[in-house]
Amino acid sequence: MNPYVLKYGGTSVESIDQIKDVAKRLAERKSLGQDLVVVISAMGQTTDQLLELAASISETPDRREVDLLLATGEQVSVALLSIALKTLGVNSVGLTGRQAGIFTDDVHTKARISRIETDRIRQHLEAGEIVVVAGFQGVNENGDITTLGRGGSDTSAVSLAAALGCTCELFTDVDGIYTVDPKILPEARKLDSISYEEMLEMASRGAKVIETRAVEFAHKYKVPVIVGLSTGDYPGTLIKELDETMEKRVVTGISVDEDCLMVTVNTVPFESKNIAKIFAAISGENIMIDMISQTAPYNSFVNLTFTSKIEDRFNIKAILEKLKAEFPTIDYVIDDSVIKLSVVGIGMVSQSGVASALFNLFAEHDIDFYQVTTSEISISYTLNAYDRDKAVHMIASAFDL
Amino acid sequence: MNPYVLKYGGTSVESIDQIKDVAKRLAERKSLGQDLVVVISAMGQTTDQLLELAASISETPDRREVDLLLATGEQVSVALLSIALKTLGVNSVGLTGRQAGIFTDDVHTKARISRIETDRIRQHLEAGEIVVVAGFQGVNENGDITTLGRGGSDTSAVSLAAALGCTCELFTDVDGIYTVDPKILPEARKLDSISYEEMLEMASRGAKVIETRAVEFAHKYKVPVIVGLSTGDYPGTLIKELDETMEKRVVTGISVDEDCLMVTVNTVPFESKNIAKIFAAISGENIMIDMISQTAPYNSFVNLTFTSKIEDRFNIKAILEKLKAEFPTIDYVIDDSVIKLSVVGIGMVSQSGVASALFNLFAEHDIDFYQVTTSEISISYTLNAYDRDKAVHMIASAFDL
């Protein structure tokens, strides 16, 4: 067997015509003797429309039932693509997540893949069929349908490639990974390759081309991932293990997270158990937090600042209101007018001076930032959204991106 | 346990508001201590819309994939109804056909239920949950999703009631079974009860309130079925085993099948194997035929006439065209301007004279008919569609319907 896992996102299967186009391209590759497993997302805005239906009944619809609802989106596109393939005379079979053997944990709407039983997929491949698999979904050990959260189809595809021991191609509406999102910096360069580590930093810091968990999975199982355009044959960007060329680059790219929320909690009574309690309350609701900073105690009070996702705004507000009952001194500000800008590069590990160069740039260009955090291969800042273009241009030109 | 199986059709769950209404009514019944299994159909026209999507790719979409596609319709309404129930504080769980343990044979788009594993449903009932089940769908032994054909949700509901040993209530947009379709005869009377045998004749001869296979299933497993209005508390019609009151009625009702096709095949070389070949070719395509009549041979040729469903028009034409290659003498007419009118009554078994009375009526009122067939408890005629109202009125008034 010579399998390839290909994934087409929602923007690649928005219409019947697009589905027919995808079918044609798959038929061509099949005629070259390739064994294809195709992961697809729901058509266009289907997932959002289904969520709106649920929202019209309840503000907090039951998550198990939401998964039952959302999973239909991919099931429709899988069925239609398989019909389109068969109409072209290509043998194919459409599979739900469950039929494809994708098992997950029990965390509805944000499930993680626990194992993949590839027997059925292999049988269909051996029978010469293109296997079309519903992305974004799986089933828990109880047989309940689960979904993997936003961008989950990337994770489905990479996991299937890991299980089948092959390359994963993610087709989307951009032709690869850029040093900076071209919507922000049109002159940004496309990268031929990027290491898992860098991609992980870029994705987790706002680059939306590929989902963070998918990169983690690819890294863990060493799955080569190609990100490219769904409608063309241009070479995409290969995400793979670090090589020497990559190490020479000091800065690989900039990612900007605009769906960012900066939360400041002032005058928290200074005791580590209090701070632990605040973060426990937030993480107990499955809210991701990032870029935590804390002031030194003053009059036995500290101020905490952290960033989170804009979608968790109301959840965070509700949690902080509850905490005020317990800690009447606290006071909070939720600011959605900030962005998170991250400078990523594997070369930072060995090349010092990037941080210092960046601080100089910010000072020279008179851009204020609220927080700064560093990892081995990245430096992130929160700054005012209106400084976005200025900051991106100054860093891109300084590091030749 | 005190289970009830309830089924709501597509017209009862066309909108979110209707789904909320159904949820309220279920919550009320749950509060009376009833254990409820609720079978629902896809919302309104969803199934037709999905079929149109498939048709926009292929005129003959693969049936396995069509089932994968169509099954999403019920999955959506199940999820939404379960969300609505939980929003009212009622414990509930939504199940696909597979999750509900509904197994079928392999005949995609027209599958038959082979067995039901009720373990999971019983567990949820014991946990105090309302179990919402996707009608119209099941899964074959290979784990592929199947659908049961038009009206399949009725069959799902009756089969579940048989498996659980309880009554089945079918809620629809009419408040019961009438002696004649009130759209044709507004003064028709609603029946309090009707025997399985009569209902089977009525349903198979055009009464659309309940699907024929569902009645067969109810009859076989002695499931009491109540047909009633989904929005009210009016008593519906009970379909059950024959009792003495029923036997006293000579004629119970009239059913009219307007989706009827009369096919005449002329000058078939008279040999029984030829006739067998023609019917084998038609039934090989899963086309139902009914009311067969044959002329006496003349010059070693016979003429055949049979009725079928209007939806099979093009299939039949294609088959007859093929047969012409083998039997060049044959010639055919497909007539869609006829209706099938059936007079049904369990009393006909013991009371002779109904047939004779009917022939007199047709003669007196000068209504021509093309074919007549009789069963133990019914007499059916094919006649011109424009004679429909005249024929219905004369029979209804003669037999006090």
CSV table of N, CA and C in Angstrom, one decimal, chain B residues 176-228:
chain,number,residue,atom,x,y,z
B,176,GLY,N,-56.6,11.4,13.2
B,176,GLY,CA,-56.9,10.0,13.3
B,176,GLY,C,-57.2,9.5,11.9
B,177,ILE,N,-57.7,8.3,11.8
B,177,ILE,CA,-58.0,7.6,10.6
B,177,ILE,C,-59.5,7.9,10.2
B,178,TYR,N,-59.7,8.4,9.0
B,178,TYR,CA,-61.1,8.7,8.6
B,178,TYR,C,-61.6,7.6,7.6
B,179,THR,N,-62.9,7.6,7.5
B,179,THR,CA,-63.5,6.6,6.6
B,179,THR,C,-63.1,6.9,5.2
B,180,VAL,N,-62.9,8.2,4.9
B,180,VAL,CA,-62.4,8.6,3.6
B,180,VAL,C,-61.4,9.8,3.9
B,181,ASP,N,-60.4,10.0,3.1
B,181,ASP,CA,-59.5,11.2,3.3
B,181,ASP,C,-60.4,12.5,3.3
B,182,PRO,N,-60.4,13.2,4.4
B,182,PRO,CA,-61.3,14.4,4.5
B,182,PRO,C,-60.9,15.5,3.4
B,183,LYS,N,-59.7,15.4,2.9
B,183,LYS,CA,-59.4,16.3,1.8
B,183,LYS,C,-60.3,16.0,0.6
B,184,ILE,N,-60.7,14.7,0.4
B,184,ILE,CA,-61.6,14.3,-0.7
B,184,ILE,C,-63.1,14.4,-0.3
B,185,LEU,N,-63.4,14.0,0.9
B,185,LEU,CA,-64.8,14.0,1.4
B,185,LEU,C,-64.8,14.7,2.8
B,186,PRO,N,-65.0,16.0,2.8
B,186,PRO,CA,-64.9,16.7,4.1
B,186,PRO,C,-65.9,16.2,5.2
B,187,GLU,N,-67.0,15.6,4.8
B,187,GLU,CA,-67.9,15.1,5.8
B,187,GLU,C,-67.6,13.7,6.3
B,188,ALA,N,-66.4,13.2,5.9
B,188,ALA,CA,-66.0,11.8,6.3
B,188,ALA,C,-65.9,11.7,7.8
B,189,ARG,N,-66.1,10.6,8.4
B,189,ARG,CA,-66.1,10.4,9.9
B,189,ARG,C,-64.8,9.8,10.3
B,190,LYS,N,-64.4,10.3,11.5
B,190,LYS,CA,-63.2,9.7,12.1
B,190,LYS,C,-63.5,8.4,12.8
B,191,LEU,N,-62.7,7.4,12.6
B,191,LEU,CA,-62.9,6.1,13.3
B,191,LEU,C,-62.3,6.1,14.6
B,192,ASP,N,-63.0,5.5,15.6
B,192,ASP,CA,-62.4,5.3,17.0
B,192,ASP,C,-61.4,4.2,16.9
B,193,SER,N,-61.7,3.2,16.2
B,193,SER,CA,-60.8,2.1,16.1
B,193,SER,C,-60.9,1.4,14.7
B,194,ILE,N,-59.9,0.7,14.4
B,194,ILE,CA,-59.9,0.0,13.1
B,194,ILE,C,-59.0,-1.2,13.3
B,195,SER,N,-59.3,-2.3,12.6
B,195,SER,CA,-58.5,-3.5,12.8
B,195,SER,C,-57.2,-3.4,11.9
B,196,TYR,N,-56.2,-4.2,12.3
B,196,TYR,CA,-54.9,-4.2,11.6
B,196,TYR,C,-55.2,-4.5,10.1
B,197,GLU,N,-56.1,-5.5,9.9
B,197,GLU,CA,-56.3,-6.0,8.5
B,197,GLU,C,-56.9,-4.9,7.7
B,198,GLU,N,-57.8,-4.2,8.2
B,198,GLU,CA,-58.4,-3.1,7.5
B,198,GLU,C,-57.4,-2.0,7.2
B,199,MET,N,-56.7,-1.6,8.3
B,199,MET,CA,-55.7,-0.5,8.2
B,199,MET,C,-54.7,-0.9,7.1
B,200,LEU,N,-54.3,-2.1,7.1
B,200,LEU,CA,-53.3,-2.6,6.1
B,200,LEU,C,-53.9,-2.4,4.7
B,201,GLU,N,-55.1,-2.8,4.5
B,201,GLU,CA,-55.7,-2.6,3.2
B,201,GLU,C,-55.8,-1.1,2.8
B,202,MET,N,-56.2,-0.3,3.8
B,202,MET,CA,-56.4,1.1,3.5
B,202,MET,C,-55.0,1.7,3.2
B,203,ALA,N,-54.0,1.4,4.0
B,203,ALA,CA,-52.7,2.0,3.8
B,203,ALA,C,-52.0,1.5,2.5
B,204,SER,N,-52.2,0.2,2.2
B,204,SER,CA,-51.5,-0.2,1.0
B,204,SER,C,-52.3,0.2,-0.2
B,205,ARG,N,-53.5,0.7,-0.1
B,205,ARG,CA,-54.3,1.1,-1.2
B,205,ARG,C,-54.4,2.7,-1.3
B,206,GLY,N,-53.4,3.3,-0.6
B,206,GLY,CA,-53.4,4.8,-0.8
B,206,GLY,C,-53.6,5.7,0.4
B,207,ALA,N,-54.1,5.2,1.5
B,207,ALA,CA,-54.3,6.1,2.6
B,207,ALA,C,-52.9,6.3,3.2
B,208,LYS,N,-52.5,7.6,3.3
B,208,LYS,CA,-51.1,8.0,3.5
B,208,LYS,C,-50.9,8.3,5.0
B,209,VAL,N,-51.9,8.1,5.9
B,209,VAL,CA,-51.7,8.5,7.3
B,209,VAL,C,-50.6,7.7,7.9
B,210,ILE,N,-50.5,6.4,7.6
B,210,ILE,CA,-49.5,5.5,8.2
B,210,ILE,C,-49.0,4.6,7.1
B,211,GLU,N,-47.7,4.3,7.3
B,211,GLU,CA,-47.0,3.5,6.3
B,211,GLU,C,-47.4,2.0,6.4
B,212,THR,N,-47.6,1.4,5.2
B,212,THR,CA,-48.0,0.0,5.1
B,212,THR,C,-47.1,-0.9,6.0
B,213,ARG,N,-45.8,-0.8,5.8
B,213,ARG,CA,-44.9,-1.7,6.5
B,213,ARG,C,-45.1,-1.6,8.0
B,214,ALA,N,-45.3,-0.4,8.5
B,214,ALA,CA,-45.5,-0.1,9.9
B,214,ALA,C,-46.8,-0.9,10.4
B,215,VAL,N,-47.8,-0.9,9.6
B,215,VAL,CA,-49.1,-1.6,10.0
B,215,VAL,C,-48.8,-3.1,10.0
B,216,GLU,N,-48.1,-3.6,9.0
B,216,GLU,CA,-47.7,-5.1,8.9
B,216,GLU,C,-47.0,-5.5,10.2
B,217,PHE,N,-46.0,-4.6,10.6
B,217,PHE,CA,-45.2,-4.9,11.8
B,217,PHE,C,-46.1,-4.9,13.0
B,218,ALA,N,-47.0,-3.9,13.1
B,218,ALA,CA,-47.9,-3.8,14.3
B,218,ALA,C,-48.8,-5.0,14.3
B,219,HIS,N,-49.3,-5.4,13.2
B,219,HIS,CA,-50.1,-6.6,13.1
B,219,HIS,C,-49.4,-7.9,13.6
B,220,LYS,N,-48.2,-8.0,13.0
B,220,LYS,CA,-47.4,-9.2,13.3
B,220,LYS,C,-47.1,-9.3,14.8
B,221,TYR,N,-46.7,-8.2,15.4
B,221,TYR,CA,-46.3,-8.2,16.8
B,221,TYR,C,-47.4,-7.7,17.8
B,222,LYS,N,-48.7,-7.6,17.2
B,222,LYS,CA,-49.8,-7.2,18.0
B,222,LYS,C,-49.5,-5.9,18.8
B,223,VAL,N,-48.9,-4.9,18.2
B,223,VAL,CA,-48.6,-3.6,18.8
B,223,VAL,C,-49.9,-2.7,18.7
B,224,PRO,N,-50.5,-2.3,19.8
B,224,PRO,CA,-51.6,-1.3,19.6
B,224,PRO,C,-51.0,0.0,19.2
B,225,VAL,N,-51.6,0.6,18.1
B,225,VAL,CA,-51.1,1.8,17.5
B,225,VAL,C,-52.2,2.9,17.6
B,226,ILE,N,-51.8,4.0,18.2
B,226,ILE,CA,-52.8,5.1,18.2
B,226,ILE,C,-52.3,6.2,17.2
B,227,VAL,N,-53.2,6.6,16.3
B,227,VAL,CA,-52.8,7.7,15.3
B,227,VAL,C,-53.5,8.9,15.7
B,228,GLY,N,-52.8,10.0,16.0
B,228,GLY,CA,-53.5,11.2,16.4
B,228,GLY,C,-52.7,12.5,16.0
